[in-house]
CSV table of C-alpha atoms in Angstrom, one decimal:
chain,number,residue,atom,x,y,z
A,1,UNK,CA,-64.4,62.1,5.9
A,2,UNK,CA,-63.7,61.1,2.3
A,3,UNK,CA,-63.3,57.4,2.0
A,4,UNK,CA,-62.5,55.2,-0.9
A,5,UNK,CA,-63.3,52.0,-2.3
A,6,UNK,CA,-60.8,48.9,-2.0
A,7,UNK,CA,-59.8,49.3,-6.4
A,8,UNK,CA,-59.9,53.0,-5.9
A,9,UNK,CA,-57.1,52.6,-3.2
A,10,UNK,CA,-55.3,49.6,-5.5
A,11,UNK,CA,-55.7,52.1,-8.6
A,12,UNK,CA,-54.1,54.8,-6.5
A,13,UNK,CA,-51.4,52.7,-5.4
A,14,UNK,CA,-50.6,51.7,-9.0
A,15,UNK,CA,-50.3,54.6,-10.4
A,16,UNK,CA,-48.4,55.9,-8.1
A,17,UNK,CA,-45.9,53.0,-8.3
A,18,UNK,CA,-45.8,53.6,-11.9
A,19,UNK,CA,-45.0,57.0,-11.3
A,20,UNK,CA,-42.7,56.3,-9.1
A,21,UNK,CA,-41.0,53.4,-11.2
A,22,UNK,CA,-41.1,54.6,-14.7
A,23,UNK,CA,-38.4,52.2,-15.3
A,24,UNK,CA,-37.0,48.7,-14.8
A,25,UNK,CA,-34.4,48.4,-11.9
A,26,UNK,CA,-31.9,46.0,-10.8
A,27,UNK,CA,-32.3,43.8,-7.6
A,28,UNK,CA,-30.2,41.3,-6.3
A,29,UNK,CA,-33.0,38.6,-4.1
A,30,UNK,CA,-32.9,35.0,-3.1
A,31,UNK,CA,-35.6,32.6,-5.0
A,32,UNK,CA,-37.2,30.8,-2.8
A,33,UNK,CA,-40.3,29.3,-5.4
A,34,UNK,CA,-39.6,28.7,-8.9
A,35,UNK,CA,-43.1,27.2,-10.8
A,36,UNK,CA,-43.4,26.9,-14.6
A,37,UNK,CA,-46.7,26.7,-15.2
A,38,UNK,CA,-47.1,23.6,-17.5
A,39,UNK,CA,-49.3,25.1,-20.7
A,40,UNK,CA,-48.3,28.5,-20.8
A,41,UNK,CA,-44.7,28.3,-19.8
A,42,UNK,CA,-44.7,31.6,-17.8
A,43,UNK,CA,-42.4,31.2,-14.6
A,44,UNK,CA,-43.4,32.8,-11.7
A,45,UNK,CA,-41.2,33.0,-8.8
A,46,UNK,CA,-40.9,33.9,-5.3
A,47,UNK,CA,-38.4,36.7,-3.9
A,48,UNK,CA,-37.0,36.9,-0.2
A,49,UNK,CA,-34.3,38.6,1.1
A,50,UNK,CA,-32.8,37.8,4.7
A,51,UNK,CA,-31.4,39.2,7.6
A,52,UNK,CA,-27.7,38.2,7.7
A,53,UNK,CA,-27.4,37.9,11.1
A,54,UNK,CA,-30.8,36.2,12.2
A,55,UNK,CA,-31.7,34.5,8.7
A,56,UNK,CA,-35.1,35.8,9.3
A,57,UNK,CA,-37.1,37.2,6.8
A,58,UNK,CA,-37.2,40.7,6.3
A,59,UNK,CA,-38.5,41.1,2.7
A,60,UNK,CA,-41.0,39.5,0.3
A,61,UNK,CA,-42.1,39.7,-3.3
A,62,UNK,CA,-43.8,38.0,-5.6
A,63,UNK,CA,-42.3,38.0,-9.4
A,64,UNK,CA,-42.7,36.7,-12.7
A,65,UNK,CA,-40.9,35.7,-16.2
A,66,UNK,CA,-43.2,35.5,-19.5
A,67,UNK,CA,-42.6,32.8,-21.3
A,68,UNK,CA,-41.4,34.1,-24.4
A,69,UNK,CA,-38.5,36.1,-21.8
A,70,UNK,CA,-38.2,32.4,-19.9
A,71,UNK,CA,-37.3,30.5,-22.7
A,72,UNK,CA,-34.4,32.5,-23.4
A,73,UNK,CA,-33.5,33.2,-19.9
A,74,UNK,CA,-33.2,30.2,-17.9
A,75,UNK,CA,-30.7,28.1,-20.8
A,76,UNK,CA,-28.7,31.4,-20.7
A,77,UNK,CA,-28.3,31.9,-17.1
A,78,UNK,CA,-27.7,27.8,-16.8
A,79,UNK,CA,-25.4,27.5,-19.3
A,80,UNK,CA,-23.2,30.7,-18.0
A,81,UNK,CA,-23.5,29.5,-14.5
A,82,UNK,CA,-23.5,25.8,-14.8
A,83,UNK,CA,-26.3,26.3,-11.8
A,84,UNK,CA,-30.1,25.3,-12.1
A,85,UNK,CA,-32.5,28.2,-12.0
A,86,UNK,CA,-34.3,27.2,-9.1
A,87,UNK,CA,-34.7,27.9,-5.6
A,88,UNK,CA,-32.4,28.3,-3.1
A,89,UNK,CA,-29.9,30.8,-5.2
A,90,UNK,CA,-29.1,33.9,-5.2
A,91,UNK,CA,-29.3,36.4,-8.5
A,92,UNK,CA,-28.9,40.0,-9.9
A,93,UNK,CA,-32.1,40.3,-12.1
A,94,UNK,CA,-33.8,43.4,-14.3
A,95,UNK,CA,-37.4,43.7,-13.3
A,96,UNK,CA,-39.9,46.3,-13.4
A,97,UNK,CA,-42.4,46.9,-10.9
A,98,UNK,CA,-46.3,46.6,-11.3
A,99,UNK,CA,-49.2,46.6,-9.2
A,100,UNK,CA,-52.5,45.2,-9.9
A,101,UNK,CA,-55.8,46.3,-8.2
A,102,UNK,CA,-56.7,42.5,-8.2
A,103,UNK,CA,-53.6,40.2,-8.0
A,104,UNK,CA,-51.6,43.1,-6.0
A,105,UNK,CA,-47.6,43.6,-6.2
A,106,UNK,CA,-45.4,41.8,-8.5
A,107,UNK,CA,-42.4,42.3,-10.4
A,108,UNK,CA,-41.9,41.2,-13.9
A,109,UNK,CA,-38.2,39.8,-15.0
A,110,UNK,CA,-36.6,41.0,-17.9
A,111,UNK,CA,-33.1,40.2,-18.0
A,112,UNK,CA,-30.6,38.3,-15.4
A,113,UNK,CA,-27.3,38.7,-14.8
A,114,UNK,CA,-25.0,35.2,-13.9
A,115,UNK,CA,-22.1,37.1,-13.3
A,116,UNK,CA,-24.0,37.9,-9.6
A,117,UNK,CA,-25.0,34.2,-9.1
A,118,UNK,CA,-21.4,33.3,-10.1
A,119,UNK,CA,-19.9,35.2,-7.5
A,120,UNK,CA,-22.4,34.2,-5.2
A,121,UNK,CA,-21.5,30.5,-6.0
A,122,UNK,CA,-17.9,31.1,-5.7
A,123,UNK,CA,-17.9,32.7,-2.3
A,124,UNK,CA,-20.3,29.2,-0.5
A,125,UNK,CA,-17.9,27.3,-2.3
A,126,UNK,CA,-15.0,29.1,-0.4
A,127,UNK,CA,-16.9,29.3,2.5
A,128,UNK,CA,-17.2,25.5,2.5
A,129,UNK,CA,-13.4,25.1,2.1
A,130,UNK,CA,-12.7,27.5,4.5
A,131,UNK,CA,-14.7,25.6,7.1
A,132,UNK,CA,-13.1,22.5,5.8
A,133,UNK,CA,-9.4,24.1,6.3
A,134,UNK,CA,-10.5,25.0,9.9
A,135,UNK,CA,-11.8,21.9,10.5
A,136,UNK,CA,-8.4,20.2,9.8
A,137,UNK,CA,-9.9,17.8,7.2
A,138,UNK,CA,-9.5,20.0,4.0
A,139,UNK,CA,-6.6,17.7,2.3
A,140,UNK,CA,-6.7,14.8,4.2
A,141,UNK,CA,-7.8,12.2,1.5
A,142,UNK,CA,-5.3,14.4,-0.7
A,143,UNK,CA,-2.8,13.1,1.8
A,144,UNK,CA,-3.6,9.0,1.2
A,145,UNK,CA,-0.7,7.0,-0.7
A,146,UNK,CA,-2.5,5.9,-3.9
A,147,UNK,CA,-1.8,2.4,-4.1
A,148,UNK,CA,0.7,1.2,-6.3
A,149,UNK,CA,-1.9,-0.8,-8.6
A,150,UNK,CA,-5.5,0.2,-8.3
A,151,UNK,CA,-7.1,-2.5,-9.5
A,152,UNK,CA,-9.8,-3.0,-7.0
A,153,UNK,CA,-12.0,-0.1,-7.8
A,154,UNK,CA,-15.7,0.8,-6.3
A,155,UNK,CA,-17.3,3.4,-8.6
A,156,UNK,CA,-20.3,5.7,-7.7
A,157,UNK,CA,-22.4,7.0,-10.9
A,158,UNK,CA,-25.9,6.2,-11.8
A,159,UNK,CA,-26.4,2.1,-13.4
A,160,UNK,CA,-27.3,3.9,-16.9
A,161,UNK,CA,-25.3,6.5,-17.5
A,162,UNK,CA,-23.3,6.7,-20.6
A,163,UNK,CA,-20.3,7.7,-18.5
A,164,UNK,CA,-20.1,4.8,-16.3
A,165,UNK,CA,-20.2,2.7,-19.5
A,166,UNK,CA,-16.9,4.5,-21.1
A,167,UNK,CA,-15.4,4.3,-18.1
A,168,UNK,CA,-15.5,0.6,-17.7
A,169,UNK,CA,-15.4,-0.1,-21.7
A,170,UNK,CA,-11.8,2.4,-21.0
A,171,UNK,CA,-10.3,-0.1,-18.7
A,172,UNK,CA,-11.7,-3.3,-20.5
A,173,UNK,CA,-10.1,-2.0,-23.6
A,174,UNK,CA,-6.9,-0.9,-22.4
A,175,UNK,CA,-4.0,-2.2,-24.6
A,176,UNK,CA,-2.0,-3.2,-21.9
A,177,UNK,CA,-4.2,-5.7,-20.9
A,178,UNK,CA,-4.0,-4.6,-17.1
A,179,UNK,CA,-6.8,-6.2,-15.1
A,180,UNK,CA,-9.7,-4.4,-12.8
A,181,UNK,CA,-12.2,-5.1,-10.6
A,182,UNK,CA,-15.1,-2.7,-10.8
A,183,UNK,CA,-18.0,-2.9,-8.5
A,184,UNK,CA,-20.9,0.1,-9.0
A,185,UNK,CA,-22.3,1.5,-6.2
A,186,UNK,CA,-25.5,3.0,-7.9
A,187,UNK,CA,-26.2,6.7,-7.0
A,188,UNK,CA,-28.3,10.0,-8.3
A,189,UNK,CA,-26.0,12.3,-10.4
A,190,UNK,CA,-29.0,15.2,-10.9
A,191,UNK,CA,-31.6,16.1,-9.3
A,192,UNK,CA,-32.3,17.5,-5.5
A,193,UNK,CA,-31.1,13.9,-3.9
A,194,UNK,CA,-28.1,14.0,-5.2
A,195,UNK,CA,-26.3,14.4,-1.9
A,196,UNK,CA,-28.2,12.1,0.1
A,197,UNK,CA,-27.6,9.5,-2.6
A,198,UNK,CA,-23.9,9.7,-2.8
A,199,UNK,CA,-23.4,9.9,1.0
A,200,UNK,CA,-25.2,6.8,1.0
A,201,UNK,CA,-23.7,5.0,-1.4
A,202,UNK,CA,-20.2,6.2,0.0
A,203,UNK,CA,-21.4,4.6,3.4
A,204,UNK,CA,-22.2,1.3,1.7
A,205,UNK,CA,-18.5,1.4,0.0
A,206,UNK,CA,-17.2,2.4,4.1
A,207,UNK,CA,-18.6,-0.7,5.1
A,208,UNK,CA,-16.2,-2.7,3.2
A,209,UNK,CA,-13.8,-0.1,2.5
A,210,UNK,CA,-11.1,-3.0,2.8
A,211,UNK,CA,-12.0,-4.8,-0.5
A,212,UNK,CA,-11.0,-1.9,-2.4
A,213,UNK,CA,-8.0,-0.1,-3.8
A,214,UNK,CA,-9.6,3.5,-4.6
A,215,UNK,CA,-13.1,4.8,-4.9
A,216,UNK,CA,-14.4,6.5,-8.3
A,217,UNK,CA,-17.1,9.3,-8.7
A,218,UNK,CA,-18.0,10.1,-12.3
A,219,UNK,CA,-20.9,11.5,-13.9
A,220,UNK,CA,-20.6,11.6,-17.5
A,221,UNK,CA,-22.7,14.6,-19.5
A,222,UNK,CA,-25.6,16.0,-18.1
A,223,UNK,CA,-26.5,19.4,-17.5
A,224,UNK,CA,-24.1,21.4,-16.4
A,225,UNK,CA,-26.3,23.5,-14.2
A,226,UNK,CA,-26.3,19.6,-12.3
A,227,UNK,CA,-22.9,20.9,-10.7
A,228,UNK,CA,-24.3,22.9,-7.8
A,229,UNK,CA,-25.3,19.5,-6.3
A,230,UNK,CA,-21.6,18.2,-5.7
A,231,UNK,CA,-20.4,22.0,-3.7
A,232,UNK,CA,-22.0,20.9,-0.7
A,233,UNK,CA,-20.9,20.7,2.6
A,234,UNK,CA,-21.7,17.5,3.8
A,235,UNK,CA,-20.8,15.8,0.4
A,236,UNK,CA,-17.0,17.6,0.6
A,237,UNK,CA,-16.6,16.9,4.4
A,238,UNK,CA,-17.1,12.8,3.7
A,239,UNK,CA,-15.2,12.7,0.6
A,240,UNK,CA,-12.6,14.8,2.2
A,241,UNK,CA,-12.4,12.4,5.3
A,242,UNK,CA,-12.9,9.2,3.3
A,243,UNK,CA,-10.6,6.4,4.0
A,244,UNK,CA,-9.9,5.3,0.5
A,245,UNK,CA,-8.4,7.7,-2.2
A,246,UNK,CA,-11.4,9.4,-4.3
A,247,UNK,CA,-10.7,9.9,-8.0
A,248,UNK,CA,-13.8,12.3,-9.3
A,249,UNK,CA,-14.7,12.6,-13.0
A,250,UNK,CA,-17.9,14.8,-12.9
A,251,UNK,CA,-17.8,15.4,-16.9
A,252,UNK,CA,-17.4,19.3,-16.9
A,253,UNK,CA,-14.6,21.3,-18.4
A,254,UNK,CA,-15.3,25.3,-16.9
A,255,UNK,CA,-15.2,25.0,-13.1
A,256,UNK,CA,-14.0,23.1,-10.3
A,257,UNK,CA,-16.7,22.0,-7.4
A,258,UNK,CA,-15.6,21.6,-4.2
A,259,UNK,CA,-15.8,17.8,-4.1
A,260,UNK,CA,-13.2,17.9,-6.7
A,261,UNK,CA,-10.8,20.5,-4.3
A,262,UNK,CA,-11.1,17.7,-1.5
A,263,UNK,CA,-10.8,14.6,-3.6
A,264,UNK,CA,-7.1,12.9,-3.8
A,265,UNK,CA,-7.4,13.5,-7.7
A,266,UNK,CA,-10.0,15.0,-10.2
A,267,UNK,CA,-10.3,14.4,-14.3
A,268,UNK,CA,-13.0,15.8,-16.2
A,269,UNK,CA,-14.6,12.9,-17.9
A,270,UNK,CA,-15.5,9.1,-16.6
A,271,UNK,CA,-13.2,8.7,-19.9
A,272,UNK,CA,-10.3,10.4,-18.1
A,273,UNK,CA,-10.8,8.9,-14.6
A,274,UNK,CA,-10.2,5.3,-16.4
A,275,UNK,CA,-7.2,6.5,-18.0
A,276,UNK,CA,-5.7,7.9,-14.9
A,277,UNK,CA,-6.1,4.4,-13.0
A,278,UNK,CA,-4.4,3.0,-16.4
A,279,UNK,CA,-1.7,5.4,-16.1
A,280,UNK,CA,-1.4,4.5,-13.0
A,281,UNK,CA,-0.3,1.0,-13.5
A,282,UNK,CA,1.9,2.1,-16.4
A,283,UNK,CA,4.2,3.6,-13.9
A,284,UNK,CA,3.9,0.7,-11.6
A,285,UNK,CA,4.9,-1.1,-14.4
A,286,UNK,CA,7.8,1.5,-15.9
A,287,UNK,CA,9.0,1.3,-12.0
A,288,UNK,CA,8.4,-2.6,-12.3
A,289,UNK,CA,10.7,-3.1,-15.5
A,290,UNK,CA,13.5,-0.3,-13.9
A,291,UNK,CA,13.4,-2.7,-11.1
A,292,UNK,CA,13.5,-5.5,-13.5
A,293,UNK,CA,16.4,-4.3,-15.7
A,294,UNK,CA,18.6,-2.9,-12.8
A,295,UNK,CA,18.2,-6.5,-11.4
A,296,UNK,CA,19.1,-8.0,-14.3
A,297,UNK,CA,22.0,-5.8,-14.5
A,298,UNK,CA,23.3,-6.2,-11.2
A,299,UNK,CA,23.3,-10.0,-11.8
A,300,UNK,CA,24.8,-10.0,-15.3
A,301,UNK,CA,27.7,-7.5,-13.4
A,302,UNK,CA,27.6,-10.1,-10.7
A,303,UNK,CA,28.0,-13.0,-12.5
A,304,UNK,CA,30.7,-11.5,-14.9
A,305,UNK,CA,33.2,-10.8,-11.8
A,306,UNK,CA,32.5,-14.5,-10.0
A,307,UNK,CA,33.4,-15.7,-13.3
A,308,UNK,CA,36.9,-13.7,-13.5
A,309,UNK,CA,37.2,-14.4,-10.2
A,310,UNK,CA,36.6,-18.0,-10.6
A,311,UNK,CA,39.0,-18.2,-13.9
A,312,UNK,CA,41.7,-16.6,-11.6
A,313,UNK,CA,41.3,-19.0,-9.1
A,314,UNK,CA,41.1,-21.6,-11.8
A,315,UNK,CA,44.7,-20.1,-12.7
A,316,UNK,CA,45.9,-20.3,-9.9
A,317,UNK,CA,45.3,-23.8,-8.3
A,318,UNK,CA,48.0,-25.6,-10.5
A,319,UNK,CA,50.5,-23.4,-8.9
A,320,UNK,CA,48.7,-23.6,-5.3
A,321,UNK,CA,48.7,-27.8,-5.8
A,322,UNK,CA,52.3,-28.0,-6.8
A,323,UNK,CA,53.4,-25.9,-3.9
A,324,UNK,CA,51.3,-27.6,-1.7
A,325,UNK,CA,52.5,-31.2,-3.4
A,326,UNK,CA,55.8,-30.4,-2.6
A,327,UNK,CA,55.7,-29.2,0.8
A,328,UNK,CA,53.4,-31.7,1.4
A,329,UNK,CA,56.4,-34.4,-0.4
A,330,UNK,CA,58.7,-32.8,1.6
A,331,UNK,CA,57.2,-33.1,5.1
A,332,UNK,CA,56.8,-36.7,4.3
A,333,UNK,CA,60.7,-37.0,3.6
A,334,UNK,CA,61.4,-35.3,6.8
A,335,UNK,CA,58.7,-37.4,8.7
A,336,UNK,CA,60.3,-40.6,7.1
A,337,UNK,CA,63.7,-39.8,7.7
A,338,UNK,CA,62.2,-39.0,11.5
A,339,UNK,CA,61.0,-42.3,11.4
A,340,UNK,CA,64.0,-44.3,10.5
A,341,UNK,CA,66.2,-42.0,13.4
A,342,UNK,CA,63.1,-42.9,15.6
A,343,UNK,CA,63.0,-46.7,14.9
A,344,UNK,CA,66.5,-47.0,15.1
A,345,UNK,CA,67.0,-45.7,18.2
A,346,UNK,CA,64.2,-47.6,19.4
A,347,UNK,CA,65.7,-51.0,18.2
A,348,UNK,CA,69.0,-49.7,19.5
A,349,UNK,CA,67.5,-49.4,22.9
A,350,UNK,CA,65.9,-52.8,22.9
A,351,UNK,CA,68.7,-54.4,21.6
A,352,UNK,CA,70.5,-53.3,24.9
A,353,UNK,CA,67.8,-54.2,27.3
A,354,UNK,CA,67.5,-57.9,25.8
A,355,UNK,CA,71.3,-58.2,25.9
A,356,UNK,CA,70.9,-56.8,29.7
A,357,UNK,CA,68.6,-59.2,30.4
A,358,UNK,CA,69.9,-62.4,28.4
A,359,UNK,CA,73.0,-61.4,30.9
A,360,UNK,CA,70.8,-61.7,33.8
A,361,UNK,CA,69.2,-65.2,32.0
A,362,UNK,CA,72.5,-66.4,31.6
A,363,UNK,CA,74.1,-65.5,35.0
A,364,UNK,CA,71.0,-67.3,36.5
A,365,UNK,CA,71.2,-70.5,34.6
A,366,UNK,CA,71.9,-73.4,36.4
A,367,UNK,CA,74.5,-74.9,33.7
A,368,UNK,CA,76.6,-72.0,35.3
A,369,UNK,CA,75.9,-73.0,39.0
A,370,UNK,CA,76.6,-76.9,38.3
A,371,UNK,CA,80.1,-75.4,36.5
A,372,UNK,CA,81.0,-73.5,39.7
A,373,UNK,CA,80.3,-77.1,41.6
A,374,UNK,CA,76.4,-76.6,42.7
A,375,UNK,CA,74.6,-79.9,42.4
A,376,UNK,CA,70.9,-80.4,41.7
A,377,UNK,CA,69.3,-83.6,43.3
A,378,UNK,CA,66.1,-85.2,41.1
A,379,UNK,CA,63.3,-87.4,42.2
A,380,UNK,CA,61.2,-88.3,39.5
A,381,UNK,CA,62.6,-85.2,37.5
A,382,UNK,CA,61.9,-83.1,39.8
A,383,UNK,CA,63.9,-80.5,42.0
A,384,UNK,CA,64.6,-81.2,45.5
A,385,UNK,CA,64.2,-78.5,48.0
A,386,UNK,CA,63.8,-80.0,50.8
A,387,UNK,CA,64.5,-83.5,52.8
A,388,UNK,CA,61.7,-84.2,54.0
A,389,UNK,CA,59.9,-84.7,50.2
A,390,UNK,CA,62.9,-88.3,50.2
A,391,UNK,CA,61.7,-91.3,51.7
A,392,UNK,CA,63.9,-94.3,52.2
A,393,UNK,CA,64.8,-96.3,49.5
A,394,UNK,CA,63.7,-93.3,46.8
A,395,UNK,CA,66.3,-93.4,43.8
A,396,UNK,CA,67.9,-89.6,43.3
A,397,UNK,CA,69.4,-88.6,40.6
A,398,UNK,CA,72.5,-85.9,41.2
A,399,UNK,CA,73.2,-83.6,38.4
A,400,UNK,CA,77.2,-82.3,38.4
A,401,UNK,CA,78.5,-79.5,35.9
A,402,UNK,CA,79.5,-82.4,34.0
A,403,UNK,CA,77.3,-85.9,33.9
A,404,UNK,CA,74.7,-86.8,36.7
A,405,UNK,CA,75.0,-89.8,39.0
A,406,UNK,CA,72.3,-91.9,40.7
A,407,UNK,CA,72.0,-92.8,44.2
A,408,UNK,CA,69.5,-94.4,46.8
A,409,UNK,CA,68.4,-92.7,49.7
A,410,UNK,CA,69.9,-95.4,52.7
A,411,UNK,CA,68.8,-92.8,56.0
A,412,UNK,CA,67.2,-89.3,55.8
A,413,UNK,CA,68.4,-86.7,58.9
C-alpha cells in the first residue's frame, strides 16, 4: 500500500485546490471573529454560516485581509454602510481560496461588497418592526400628546459629547428667552454596551417619569458605522412603549434606525432636537397670542355694544322719568282727591253719630225730666234713691224744673 507523509497529503490538497480555484470567488458568510493584529495590521477573521432553521453551525472558515487591502476596506465598507466591520454581520466578500501544508485552509479577502450587508441590515431592521407591529406596540409612544410646553426635559447622551453641549447651548441661547429644565441621564453612544446603557438610563428616567415633559436621545458625530447599535430590539421595544414622548437626534443624515421609526419624533442632530422643543413653544406661544388677541377682541366688541347700549339707555331715562313722574303725579292726584271723598265721608258719618248720640245725651238729661215735673231730692249733694239712706231730722234739698226748695225730713215710712 502506498502511503504518504502528512505535507505530502497537505501539498496534494493544495494544489489541487489551486487547481480547482484558479480564481477568487464571491461568498456571502457571517463574521463571527474580527482581530487586527496590533503591529502588522493584517485582520484575520472568522467565517460561519448557519442553519436557518436550527441556528446551528453547519460551516466554518477561517479568513484573512492584508493590511495594505484592510486599510482601504474596512473605512469603505463603514462609511457605505454606516455599520462597524465586526462580528455579528453579515457580508458579500471577494476571497480566493488557499491552503497551506502548515496553517491549513484559509481564504484571503480582496474586495467587499456593502450593498449585501445593506440589505442584510435593512431586512433585521424590518424584521424588528414587523415584530413590533405584531406586538401592538409599534406607534404607541408616536400616539402620546406632546405637551403643550416641554420644558421639563431628561436627555440621554454621553456627559462629554459635543452634541449634548449644542444641544443645551441651543436652548440656553434661544432668542425667545423660553425657559428649560434639562437633566442628563449619562449613557454610552458607541461601543458594544450601547444598548444596555440606554435601557438603563431610560429605567432611571421611568423611575421618575413624572418630573418630566419629554425624554431626549441625541448623539452628536461619531462614527456612523455606531448606528447599528440603536436597530435593536430590545432598545426599540422600550422606547416604543415609553411613557413619555421620545425625541431622538442620533446625528446622522443617510438612514433611519429603528429607534428613530418607534420614537414620537426624530431630527438628525442634538442641534435640531433643541430647535424642535423651541419650535415647540413658538406655537404654544403663536396659539397663546391667537388666544390672547381673539380675547382681546371679543372684549373690545363687548365693551363697544354695552357702551351703545348703555348710551341708549342713557337716552332713554329722561323720557322713562318723565313718564314715570307723571303717572306717578297723577296717581297722587287721584289718591288725594280719594282722600278728601274718603275723609269727608268719614267726617260726614261722625258728624251724624255725635248728633245721634248728643240726642240721646240730651233726651237723658235730667234738666229735661225736672221740665216735665220729675224732682230730684239731695242730701249733702247727693242723689237720693232710696229712703232708707234719710234719717230724721236730715235737711233735703228738692230740685224742680225751675228753682229747688229745702225741707227737713219730720217721719220716714
Amino acid at each position: 500500500m502506498d502511503t504518504l507523509s502528512l505535507y505530502d497529503l497537505n501539498a496534494l490538497v493544495r494544489r489541487s485546490l489551486e487547481q480547482c480555484f484558479p480564481e477568487s470567488c464571491w461568498i456571502q458568510a457571517e463574521l463571527s471573529e474580527v482581530r487586527v493584529h496590533p503591529s502588522t495590521g493584517h485582520c484575520y477573521l472568522e467565517f460561519i454560516q448557519k442553519d436557518p432553521r436550527s441556528n446551528s453551525l453547519v460551516a466554518k472558515a477561517r479568513g484573512m485581509v492584508w493590511s495594505n487591502v484592510f486599510r482601504l476596506l474596512k473605512p469603505y465598507f463603514e462609511e457605505s454602510t454606516g455599520q462597524a466591520f465586526a462580528a455579528g454581520i453579515k457580508v458579500m466578500v471577494q476571497v480566493s481560496v488557499s491552503f497551506h501544508e502548515l496553517y491549513g485552509y484559509s481564504l484571503t479577502v480582496e474586495d467587499i461588497d456593502p450593498a449585501y450587508t445593506l440589505g442584510d441590515m435593512a431586512r433585521r431592521r424590518r424584521e424588528i418592526l414587523l415584530q413590533l407591529q405584531a406586538e401592538g406596540v409599534l406607534t404607541l409612544n408616536k400616539e402620546l400628546p406632546m405637551p403643550e410646553l416641554p420644558q421639563r426635559i431628561a436627555v440621554i447622551s454621553s456627559a462629554t459629547a459635543a452634541g449634548y453641549g449644542d444641544f443645551c447651548h441651543q436652548l440656553e441661547n434661544d432668542p425667545h428667552g423660553y425657559r428649560f429644565y434639562v437633566e442628563l441621564f449619562p449613557a454610552m453612544m458607541q461601543g458594544d454596551k450601547v444598548e444596555d446603557s440606554l435601557l438603563s438610563a431610560l429605567d432611571r428616567v421611568n423611575a421618575r417619569s413624572g418630573e418630566f415633559d419629554v425624554v431626549v436621545i441625541i448623539r452628536g458625530g461619531g462614527a456612523t458605522s455606531d448606528l447599528s447599535c440603536f436597530d435593536t430590539y430590545l432598545l426599540a421595544a422600550a422606547c416604543a412603549q415609553f411613557p413619555l414622548p421620545v425625541l431622538t437626534g442620533i446625528g446622522h443624515e443617510r438612514d433611519e434606525t429603528v429607534l428613530d421609526a418607534v420614537a414620537h419624533a426624530s431630527v438628525k442632530t442634538p442641534t435640531a432636537a433643541a430647535a424642535y422643543l423651541i419650535s415647540r413653544m413658538d406655537e404654544a406661544a403663536a396659539r397663546l397670542r391667537g388666544l390672547s388677541s381673539k380675547l382681546y377682541d371679543g372684549l373690545t366688541s363687548r365693551l363697544q355694544r354695552e357702551r351703545l347700549a348703555l348710551r341708549q339707555c342713557g337716552n332713554r331715562i329722561p323720557a322713562a322719568a318723565l313718564r314715570t313722574v307723571s303717572a306717578v303725579r297723577l296717581k297722587v292726584l287721584d289718591a288725594d282727591k280719594e282722600l278728601h271723598r274718603a275723609v269727608a265721608s268719614l267726617m260726614q258719618r261722625h258728624r251724624h253719630r255725635l248728633e245721634l248720640l248728643r240726642q240721646r245725651v240730651d233726651d237723658a238729661s235730667p234738666r229735661k225730666l225736672l221740665a216735665r215735673g220729675y224732682t230730684i231730692t239731695l242730701k249733702e249733694g247727693k242723689a237720693v234713691k232710696d229712703v232708707s239712706e234719710l234719717g230724721e231730722g236730715d235737711l233735703l234739698v228738692t230740685r224742680f224744673g225751675r228753682g229747688e226748695a229745702v225741707s227737713e225730713v219730720k217721719s220716714l215710712n
